[in-house]
Amino acid sequence: MNHFEYRHGRLHAEDVDLESLARAEGTPAYVYSTATLTRHFQVFDRALEGLDHLVCFALKANSNQAVIATLGRLGAGADVVSGGEMVRALAAGIPPDRIVFSGVGKSQMEMDAAIAARIFQINVESAEELELLSQAAVGRKAVADIVLRVNPDVDAKTHEKISTGKGENKFGIAIDRIAEVANIACDLPGIRLRGLALHIGSQLTDLAPLEQAFGKVIALIKELRAQGHELDRLDLGGGLGIPYRGETPPLPDAYGAMVRRLTQGLEVKLICEPGRLIAGNAGILLSRVLYVKQGSSRQFLVLDAAMNDLIRPAMYDSWHDICAVSPRGGEGSHEVYDVVGPVCESSDIFAKARSLSPLDAGDLVAIMSAGAYGAVMASTYNTRALVPEILVNGADYAVIRPRESIESLIARDQIPPWLKS
Ligand SMILES: *Cc1c(COP(=O)(O)O)cnc(C)c1O
């Protein structure tokens, strides 16, 4: 469920009319809904009610400070995958004891910063990482609480570019090496092994691969305990899918019930890292039609938004619903368009042969489900300035990242001395 709805024939974000918003703030622009972010977080959190758990929003899905702060106030922690994201989480007011740090390539500087900040947990993805982490901790007279990220070798049955739990993926430690790495960890003075973690992929629309992977890791926790390791944490990762195109991903309640069943009597603190589930359908990319161009065999809707603003269709072949903000022509009237952006790449396509309400140059469209892996993946390709992000809250809205100017974008380049004279 989200809070983007038609009222009197116009698409609104909560109580904000998107036509007025676009006039005031320009396009393209990302628009997020506070009520939707809140609802998604709370529905997920409540699905785990009664279990000792911490929901850490995966910042890489949407790391705007205002989005993080919105979720932080509801009790969310943060799952970060870089030192930069850790700084963002702290700056937005997430307490260190609600931050977990994952990632296959943490640099020495990043580890040191994580130790210095006394974050809740570091998710270690290789034996090689352990030694450096221990040194960093000892250097700061600290002991790092870690979990080992297991690669359970399970097919998440999702797009290959967002699959992370197969043996061939770079993520985690092979399941049959975990016992050995756990022993290495226990011999290191700066490390306290607390448990195991996994994250098998994103946009999962079926609980079965998750259940299979959780089962494997839970069995492993029991094995390690039998060998004398005192483990009290299980990090289940993220990955729950959302409906982009009428999919019916598992509801948080079904996920919660499965987790409850599997972890019965296990006595661990659970950490969950949802990203897309919280933010995906809480945001849209608002864009204006520049041209309706007649091609030789098809009709192109050329938008002012492009692949640099939202790369998911080009990168993952993903589907986004596209809605006319003020549909015309009455029920059932439609035209078929290829919806494209202005960037000089053939892959700059949001949708092919899409049936939409008839549109003219100057009309607004909303590219739906763009709240996760949207703005965070934007680039300035073709020297297109980063677009603004706007957060709606009831009838209020605020620009939470202003539109970048072309001048400031260019000003970051520097001319070397030999080109100056
Ligand atoms: C990306 C990622 C997540 C979030 O994935 P979603 O599919 O957005 O829920 C969680 N944990 C880790 C380690 C990740 O890399």
Short mmCIF file of C-alpha atoms and ligand atoms in Angstrom, two decimals:
data_model
loop_
_atom_site.label_atom_id
_atom_site.label_comp_id
_atom_site.label_asym_id
_atom_site.label_seq_id
_atom_site.Cartn_x
_atom_site.Cartn_y
_atom_site.Cartn_z
CA MET A 1 0.00 0.00 0.00
CA ASN A 2 1.21 3.51 -0.72
CA HIS A 3 -0.07 7.05 -0.46
CA PHE A 4 0.09 8.06 -4.12
CA GLU A 5 -3.54 8.30 -5.19
CA TYR A 6 -5.81 10.11 -7.63
CA ARG A 7 -8.07 12.76 -6.20
CA HIS A 8 -10.44 14.65 -8.50
CA GLY A 9 -8.60 13.17 -11.47
CA ARG A 10 -5.12 14.21 -10.36
CA LEU A 11 -2.37 12.17 -8.83
CA HIS A 12 -1.45 13.26 -5.31
CA ALA A 13 1.35 12.37 -2.95
CA GLU A 14 -0.56 12.21 0.33
CA ASP A 15 -2.36 15.61 0.33
CA VAL A 16 0.02 17.29 -2.09
CA ASP A 17 -1.16 17.85 -5.66
CA LEU A 18 1.67 16.78 -7.96
CA GLU A 19 0.75 19.32 -10.68
CA SER A 20 1.27 22.18 -8.20
CA LEU A 21 4.40 20.56 -6.80
CA ALA A 22 5.92 20.25 -10.27
CA ARG A 23 5.09 23.88 -11.07
CA ALA A 24 6.76 25.04 -7.86
CA GLU A 25 9.82 22.80 -7.83
CA GLY A 26 10.33 21.83 -11.46
CA THR A 27 10.94 18.43 -13.00
CA PRO A 28 12.36 15.86 -12.96
CA ALA A 29 12.11 15.36 -9.20
CA TYR A 30 11.94 12.44 -6.79
CA VAL A 31 8.95 12.67 -4.46
CA TYR A 32 8.74 10.53 -1.32
CA SER A 33 5.83 9.96 1.04
CA THR A 34 6.41 10.05 4.80
CA ALA A 35 3.18 8.15 5.49
CA THR A 36 4.26 5.34 3.17
CA LEU A 37 7.76 5.09 4.63
CA THR A 38 6.23 5.02 8.10
CA ARG A 39 3.63 2.45 7.23
CA HIS A 40 6.11 0.11 5.57
CA PHE A 41 8.52 0.29 8.48
CA GLN A 42 5.81 -0.28 11.06
CA VAL A 43 4.15 -3.15 9.24
CA PHE A 44 7.49 -4.91 8.98
CA ASP A 45 8.48 -4.16 12.56
CA ARG A 46 5.14 -5.38 13.90
CA ALA A 47 5.45 -8.61 11.95
CA LEU A 48 8.33 -9.42 14.31
CA GLU A 49 6.62 -8.19 17.46
CA GLY A 50 7.51 -10.19 20.55
CA LEU A 51 10.79 -11.40 19.07
CA ASP A 52 14.03 -9.81 20.24
CA HIS A 53 14.81 -7.95 17.03
CA LEU A 54 16.30 -4.87 15.42
CA VAL A 55 15.18 -3.59 12.02
CA CYS A 56 18.10 -1.91 10.27
CA PHE A 57 17.02 -0.03 7.16
CA ALA A 58 19.43 -0.81 4.31
CA LEU A 59 20.68 2.67 3.56
CA LYS A 60 21.85 1.83 0.10
CA ALA A 61 18.21 1.76 -1.05
CA ASN A 62 17.70 5.41 -0.15
CA SER A 63 20.22 7.32 1.91
CA ASN A 64 18.79 10.82 1.95
CA GLN A 65 19.32 12.26 5.43
CA ALA A 66 15.63 13.12 5.79
CA VAL A 67 14.55 9.59 4.86
CA ILE A 68 17.00 8.09 7.35
CA ALA A 69 15.85 10.52 10.05
CA THR A 70 12.19 9.70 9.36
CA LEU A 71 12.86 6.02 9.90
CA GLY A 72 15.28 6.60 12.77
CA ARG A 73 12.55 8.32 14.75
CA LEU A 74 10.41 5.22 14.41
CA GLY A 75 13.17 3.15 15.97
CA ALA A 76 14.91 1.93 12.84
CA GLY A 77 18.60 1.16 12.82
CA ALA A 78 20.78 1.26 9.72
CA ASP A 79 22.49 -1.36 7.61
CA VAL A 80 25.45 0.39 5.98
CA VAL A 81 27.77 -0.91 3.29
CA SER A 82 30.43 1.79 3.26
CA GLY A 83 32.13 4.24 5.58
CA GLY A 84 30.19 6.98 3.81
CA GLU A 85 26.88 5.36 4.63
CA MET A 86 27.97 4.96 8.24
CA VAL A 87 28.66 8.70 8.44
CA ARG A 88 25.25 9.33 6.89
CA ALA A 89 23.51 7.12 9.44
CA LEU A 90 25.24 8.83 12.36
CA ALA A 91 24.60 12.30 10.89
CA ALA A 92 20.89 11.51 10.59
CA GLY A 93 20.77 10.60 14.28
CA ILE A 94 20.85 6.80 14.14
CA PRO A 95 22.52 5.74 17.41
CA PRO A 96 25.73 3.70 16.90
CA ASP A 97 24.20 0.77 18.76
CA ARG A 98 21.65 0.42 15.94
CA ILE A 99 24.17 0.36 13.07
CA VAL A 100 25.44 -2.75 11.31
CA PHE A 101 28.20 -2.60 8.69
CA SER A 102 28.17 -5.13 5.83
CA GLY A 103 30.20 -5.35 2.63
CA VAL A 104 32.82 -7.48 0.89
CA GLY A 105 35.45 -4.78 0.65
CA LYS A 106 35.74 -2.77 3.82
CA SER A 107 38.92 -0.70 3.75
CA GLN A 108 41.19 -0.36 6.75
CA MET A 109 39.98 3.21 7.19
CA GLU A 110 36.36 2.12 7.13
CA MET A 111 36.98 -0.58 9.72
CA ASP A 112 38.81 1.84 11.94
CA ALA A 113 35.97 4.36 11.69
CA ALA A 114 33.43 1.64 12.54
CA ILE A 115 35.45 0.61 15.61
CA ALA A 116 35.87 4.22 16.67
CA ALA A 117 32.13 4.84 16.38
CA ARG A 118 31.39 1.75 18.53
CA ILE A 119 28.72 0.50 16.17
CA PHE A 120 26.52 -2.44 17.06
CA GLN A 121 27.97 -4.99 14.68
CA ILE A 122 30.33 -5.59 11.80
CA ASN A 123 29.30 -8.26 9.31
CA VAL A 124 32.52 -9.95 8.23
CA GLU A 125 32.61 -11.43 4.74
CA SER A 126 36.03 -13.10 4.61
CA ALA A 127 38.74 -14.64 6.78
CA GLU A 128 41.11 -12.09 5.27
CA GLU A 129 39.10 -9.22 6.73
CA LEU A 130 39.27 -10.58 10.29
CA GLU A 131 42.96 -9.97 10.95
CA LEU A 132 42.78 -6.31 9.90
CA LEU A 133 39.62 -5.77 11.89
CA SER A 134 41.18 -7.25 15.00
CA GLN A 135 44.22 -4.99 14.64
CA ALA A 136 41.99 -1.94 14.24
CA ALA A 137 40.06 -2.89 17.37
CA VAL A 138 43.16 -3.59 19.46
CA GLY A 139 44.60 -0.25 18.30
CA ARG A 140 41.58 1.45 19.85
CA LYS A 141 41.48 -0.77 22.93
CA ALA A 142 38.14 -2.13 21.79
CA VAL A 143 36.62 -5.47 20.95
CA ALA A 144 34.53 -5.57 17.78
CA ASP A 145 31.23 -7.45 17.90
CA ILE A 146 31.03 -9.35 14.65
CA VAL A 147 28.88 -11.84 12.82
CA LEU A 148 30.13 -13.92 9.91
CA ARG A 149 28.18 -13.54 6.70
CA VAL A 150 27.43 -16.98 5.35
CA ASN A 151 27.07 -17.64 1.65
CA PRO A 152 24.45 -20.40 1.93
CA ASP A 153 24.62 -21.32 -1.77
CA VAL A 154 20.90 -20.87 -2.32
CA ASP A 155 19.30 -19.60 -5.51
CA ALA A 156 17.18 -16.59 -4.56
CA LYS A 157 15.28 -16.90 -7.88
CA THR A 158 15.58 -13.23 -8.64
CA HIS A 159 17.35 -11.17 -11.34
CA GLU A 160 20.96 -12.33 -11.63
CA LYS A 161 22.30 -8.84 -10.99
CA ILE A 162 20.64 -8.72 -7.57
CA SER A 163 21.35 -12.31 -6.55
CA THR A 164 23.92 -12.60 -3.76
CA GLY A 165 23.56 -15.98 -2.06
CA LYS A 166 24.86 -18.43 -4.66
CA GLY A 167 28.27 -20.05 -4.29
CA GLU A 168 29.45 -18.20 -7.39
CA ASN A 169 28.61 -14.75 -5.92
CA LYS A 170 31.32 -12.69 -4.27
CA PHE A 171 29.33 -12.25 -1.06
CA GLY A 172 29.85 -13.98 2.26
CA ILE A 173 31.93 -16.95 3.36
CA ALA A 174 31.28 -20.38 1.87
CA ILE A 175 29.06 -22.30 4.24
CA ASP A 176 31.51 -25.19 4.57
CA ARG A 177 34.31 -22.82 5.66
CA ILE A 178 32.39 -21.05 8.41
CA ALA A 179 33.51 -23.35 11.25
CA GLU A 180 37.15 -22.81 10.33
CA VAL A 181 36.74 -19.02 10.09
CA ALA A 182 34.84 -18.97 13.38
CA ASN A 183 37.86 -20.57 15.02
CA ILE A 184 40.18 -17.98 13.49
CA ALA A 185 37.90 -15.24 14.81
CA CYS A 186 37.99 -16.66 18.32
CA ASP A 187 41.77 -16.60 18.42
CA LEU A 188 41.91 -12.89 17.59
CA PRO A 189 42.08 -10.48 20.52
CA GLY A 190 40.04 -7.67 18.95
CA ILE A 191 37.10 -9.80 17.84
CA ARG A 192 34.04 -11.15 19.62
CA LEU A 193 32.06 -13.53 17.41
CA ARG A 194 28.36 -13.02 18.16
CA GLY A 195 26.60 -14.92 15.42
CA LEU A 196 25.94 -15.40 11.73
CA ALA A 197 24.43 -13.32 8.95
CA LEU A 198 23.11 -13.87 5.46
CA HIS A 199 21.56 -11.90 2.63
CA ILE A 200 20.76 -13.90 -0.48
CA GLY A 201 19.46 -11.27 -2.85
CA SER A 202 16.92 -8.57 -3.51
CA GLN A 203 13.38 -8.36 -4.90
CA LEU A 204 12.54 -11.86 -3.67
CA THR A 205 8.95 -12.71 -4.48
CA ASP A 206 8.88 -16.11 -2.82
CA LEU A 207 9.63 -17.09 0.77
CA ALA A 208 10.98 -20.54 -0.14
CA PRO A 209 14.59 -19.55 -0.94
CA LEU A 210 14.72 -17.43 2.23
CA GLU A 211 13.35 -20.26 4.33
CA GLN A 212 15.86 -22.68 2.81
CA ALA A 213 18.76 -20.29 3.48
CA PHE A 214 17.60 -19.44 7.02
CA GLY A 215 17.31 -23.16 7.76
CA LYS A 216 20.89 -23.78 6.67
CA VAL A 217 22.26 -20.92 8.75
CA ILE A 218 20.24 -21.85 11.82
CA ALA A 219 21.57 -25.41 11.61
CA LEU A 220 25.06 -23.93 11.42
CA ILE A 221 24.48 -21.82 14.54
CA LYS A 222 23.54 -24.99 16.41
CA GLU A 223 26.64 -26.76 15.10
CA LEU A 224 28.93 -23.91 16.14
CA ARG A 225 27.33 -23.79 19.56
CA ALA A 226 27.98 -27.50 19.93
CA GLN A 227 31.63 -26.72 19.22
CA GLY A 228 31.67 -24.23 22.08
CA HIS A 229 30.95 -20.91 20.34
CA GLU A 230 28.57 -18.71 22.29
CA LEU A 231 26.37 -17.17 19.64
CA ASP A 232 23.48 -14.85 20.40
CA ARG A 233 22.76 -13.05 17.12
CA LEU A 234 21.29 -13.95 13.74
CA ASP A 235 21.21 -11.36 10.97
CA LEU A 236 18.65 -12.33 8.35
CA GLY A 237 19.52 -9.63 5.79
CA GLY A 238 16.92 -7.99 3.57
CA GLY A 239 15.57 -8.89 0.18
CA LEU A 240 11.78 -8.98 0.45
CA GLY A 241 10.31 -7.92 -2.88
CA ILE A 242 7.66 -5.33 -3.65
CA PRO A 243 4.97 -5.21 -6.31
CA TYR A 244 6.38 -3.36 -9.33
CA ARG A 245 4.10 -5.04 -11.83
CA GLY A 246 1.36 -6.91 -10.03
CA GLU A 247 3.78 -9.35 -8.40
CA THR A 248 2.52 -10.75 -5.13
CA PRO A 249 5.59 -10.82 -2.91
CA PRO A 250 5.18 -12.39 0.53
CA LEU A 251 3.59 -10.07 3.05
CA PRO A 252 5.66 -9.07 6.08
CA ASP A 253 3.26 -11.06 8.28
CA ALA A 254 3.98 -14.27 6.37
CA TYR A 255 7.69 -13.52 6.58
CA GLY A 256 7.37 -12.85 10.31
CA ALA A 257 5.48 -16.10 10.87
CA MET A 258 8.15 -18.06 8.98
CA VAL A 259 10.94 -16.42 10.98
CA ARG A 260 9.07 -17.10 14.22
CA ARG A 261 8.65 -20.77 13.33
CA LEU A 262 12.28 -21.25 12.30
CA THR A 263 13.85 -19.42 15.24
CA GLN A 264 11.61 -20.92 17.90
CA GLY A 265 13.75 -21.67 20.94
CA LEU A 266 16.95 -20.51 19.25
CA GLU A 267 17.52 -17.63 21.69
CA VAL A 268 19.15 -15.12 19.42
CA LYS A 269 18.67 -11.45 18.76
CA LEU A 270 17.40 -11.10 15.20
CA ILE A 271 18.60 -8.35 12.90
CA CYS A 272 16.70 -7.62 9.69
CA GLU A 273 17.91 -5.36 6.90
CA PRO A 274 15.00 -4.43 4.63
CA GLY A 275 15.69 -1.72 2.07
CA ARG A 276 13.46 -1.93 -0.98
CA LEU A 277 10.47 -3.07 1.08
CA ILE A 278 10.55 0.14 3.12
CA ALA A 279 11.42 2.71 0.47
CA GLY A 280 10.54 1.27 -2.95
CA ASN A 281 6.88 2.15 -3.16
CA ALA A 282 7.32 5.24 -1.00
CA GLY A 283 8.76 7.24 -3.89
CA ILE A 284 8.10 8.30 -7.46
CA LEU A 285 10.08 10.08 -10.12
CA LEU A 286 8.01 12.99 -11.38
CA SER A 287 8.78 13.95 -14.96
CA ARG A 288 7.42 16.10 -17.76
CA VAL A 289 6.83 15.02 -21.34
CA LEU A 290 9.14 17.02 -23.62
CA TYR A 291 7.92 15.62 -26.92
CA VAL A 292 5.56 13.08 -28.34
CA LYS A 293 7.68 11.98 -31.26
CA GLN A 294 6.34 9.95 -34.15
CA GLY A 295 8.91 7.31 -35.12
CA SER A 296 8.69 5.17 -38.24
CA SER A 297 7.05 2.27 -36.45
CA ARG A 298 6.27 3.60 -33.01
CA GLN A 299 5.41 6.59 -30.93
CA PHE A 300 7.99 7.90 -28.47
CA LEU A 301 7.21 9.73 -25.30
CA VAL A 302 10.40 11.73 -24.66
CA LEU A 303 10.60 12.66 -20.97
CA ASP A 304 12.81 15.17 -19.18
CA ALA A 305 13.92 12.34 -16.86
CA ALA A 306 16.48 9.84 -18.08
CA MET A 307 18.49 6.75 -17.24
CA ASN A 308 21.00 8.83 -15.30
CA ASP A 309 18.17 9.79 -12.91
CA LEU A 310 16.71 6.27 -12.62
CA ILE A 311 18.89 3.50 -13.96
CA ARG A 312 16.90 0.45 -12.90
CA PRO A 313 15.16 -0.19 -16.25
CA ALA A 314 18.48 0.02 -18.14
CA MET A 315 20.46 -1.94 -15.56
CA TYR A 316 18.03 -4.59 -14.37
CA ASP A 317 15.40 -4.61 -17.16
CA SER A 318 13.03 -3.60 -14.44
CA TRP A 319 9.42 -2.57 -14.89
CA HIS A 320 8.08 0.63 -13.39
CA ASP A 321 4.44 1.59 -13.70
CA ILE A 322 4.08 4.95 -15.41
CA CYS A 323 1.04 7.08 -14.66
CA ALA A 324 -0.26 10.25 -16.23
CA VAL A 325 -0.58 12.72 -13.37
CA SER A 326 -3.74 14.18 -14.94
CA PRO A 327 -5.14 11.48 -17.22
CA ARG A 328 -7.24 12.68 -20.14
CA GLY A 329 -9.67 11.15 -22.55
CA GLY A 330 -11.81 9.24 -20.08
CA GLU A 331 -11.83 5.62 -18.98
CA GLY A 332 -10.21 3.19 -21.35
CA SER A 333 -8.75 5.64 -23.84
CA HIS A 334 -5.09 4.98 -24.30
CA GLU A 335 -2.11 5.27 -26.61
CA VAL A 336 0.91 3.03 -26.91
CA TYR A 337 4.29 4.64 -26.33
CA ASP A 338 7.93 3.83 -25.94
CA VAL A 339 8.82 5.98 -22.94
CA VAL A 340 12.38 7.27 -23.24
CA GLY A 341 14.74 9.86 -21.81
CA PRO A 342 17.00 12.36 -23.58
CA VAL A 343 20.33 10.63 -22.83
CA CYS A 344 22.40 9.55 -25.80
CA GLU A 345 22.17 5.80 -25.20
CA SER A 346 19.78 3.33 -26.77
CA SER A 347 19.28 1.83 -23.32
CA ASP A 348 17.75 5.07 -22.06
CA ILE A 349 14.28 3.56 -22.09
CA PHE A 350 11.83 3.49 -19.19
CA ALA A 351 9.22 1.36 -20.94
CA LYS A 352 8.56 -0.23 -24.32
CA ALA A 353 5.16 -0.38 -26.01
CA ARG A 354 3.48 0.90 -22.87
CA SER A 355 -0.21 1.60 -22.95
CA LEU A 356 -0.88 4.95 -21.26
CA SER A 357 -3.56 7.57 -21.08
CA PRO A 358 -3.05 9.92 -24.10
CA LEU A 359 -0.30 12.45 -23.38
CA ASP A 360 0.94 15.69 -24.93
CA ALA A 361 4.12 17.68 -24.60
CA GLY A 362 4.05 19.46 -21.24
CA ASP A 363 2.05 16.78 -19.45
CA LEU A 364 3.34 15.20 -16.27
CA VAL A 365 3.98 11.56 -15.64
CA ALA A 366 4.90 9.71 -12.46
CA ILE A 367 7.33 6.82 -12.70
CA MET A 368 6.15 4.72 -9.79
CA SER A 369 8.05 2.58 -7.26
CA ALA A 370 11.19 4.71 -7.57
CA GLY A 371 11.87 5.25 -3.88
CA ALA A 372 14.52 2.51 -3.60
CA TYR A 373 17.64 2.27 -5.74
CA GLY A 374 16.52 5.41 -7.58
CA ALA A 375 18.13 8.67 -6.46
CA VAL A 376 21.01 6.81 -4.81
CA MET A 377 22.05 5.32 -8.14
CA ALA A 378 21.72 8.56 -10.11
CA SER A 379 24.67 9.94 -11.99
CA THR A 380 25.43 13.12 -13.86
CA TYR A 381 26.01 11.34 -17.19
CA ASN A 382 25.55 13.70 -20.13
CA THR A 383 26.24 16.53 -17.63
CA ARG A 384 22.73 16.31 -16.35
CA ALA A 385 22.48 17.76 -12.84
CA LEU A 386 21.24 15.51 -10.04
CA VAL A 387 17.51 16.01 -9.61
CA PRO A 388 15.94 17.20 -6.36
CA GLU A 389 14.43 14.96 -3.74
CA ILE A 390 11.23 16.11 -2.06
CA LEU A 391 9.62 14.65 1.04
CA VAL A 392 5.87 14.97 1.47
CA ASN A 393 4.27 14.82 4.90
CA GLY A 394 0.47 15.21 4.80
CA ALA A 395 -0.24 18.54 3.13
CA ASP A 396 3.35 19.72 3.70
CA TYR A 397 6.40 19.07 1.67
CA ALA A 398 10.06 19.96 1.90
CA VAL A 399 12.90 19.84 -0.58
CA ILE A 400 15.29 17.42 1.09
CA ARG A 401 17.97 17.75 -1.55
CA PRO A 402 17.91 20.75 -3.85
CA ARG A 403 18.44 20.47 -7.56
CA GLU A 404 22.14 20.65 -8.30
CA SER A 405 23.24 23.50 -10.54
CA ILE A 406 25.24 22.85 -13.68
CA GLU A 407 27.71 25.48 -12.45
CA SER A 408 28.41 23.62 -9.21
CA LEU A 409 28.66 20.36 -11.11
CA ILE A 410 31.29 21.78 -13.47
CA ALA A 411 33.07 23.64 -10.69
CA ARG A 412 34.16 20.32 -9.19
CA ASP A 413 36.51 19.79 -12.13
CA GLN A 414 39.90 21.43 -11.89
CA ILE A 415 42.18 22.68 -14.63
CA PRO A 416 45.80 21.57 -14.09
CA PRO A 417 48.49 24.28 -13.99
CA TRP A 418 49.84 23.49 -17.47
CA LEU A 419 46.50 24.28 -19.04
CA LYS A 420 46.06 27.58 -17.27
CA SER A 421 48.38 29.86 -19.20
C1 LIG B 1 21.23 -4.56 -0.31
C2 LIG B 1 21.29 -5.19 1.00
C3 LIG B 1 20.17 -5.24 1.82
C4 LIG B 1 18.82 -4.70 1.40
O1 LIG B 1 18.24 -5.41 0.36
P1 LIG B 1 16.74 -5.10 -0.06
O2 LIG B 1 16.48 -6.05 -1.15
O3 LIG B 1 16.68 -3.69 -0.51
O4 LIG B 1 15.88 -5.36 1.13
C5 LIG B 1 20.29 -5.82 3.05
N1 LIG B 1 21.46 -6.33 3.48
C6 LIG B 1 22.57 -6.30 2.73
C7 LIG B 1 23.84 -6.86 3.26
C8 LIG B 1 22.53 -5.73 1.46
O5 LIG B 1 23.63 -5.71 0.71
#
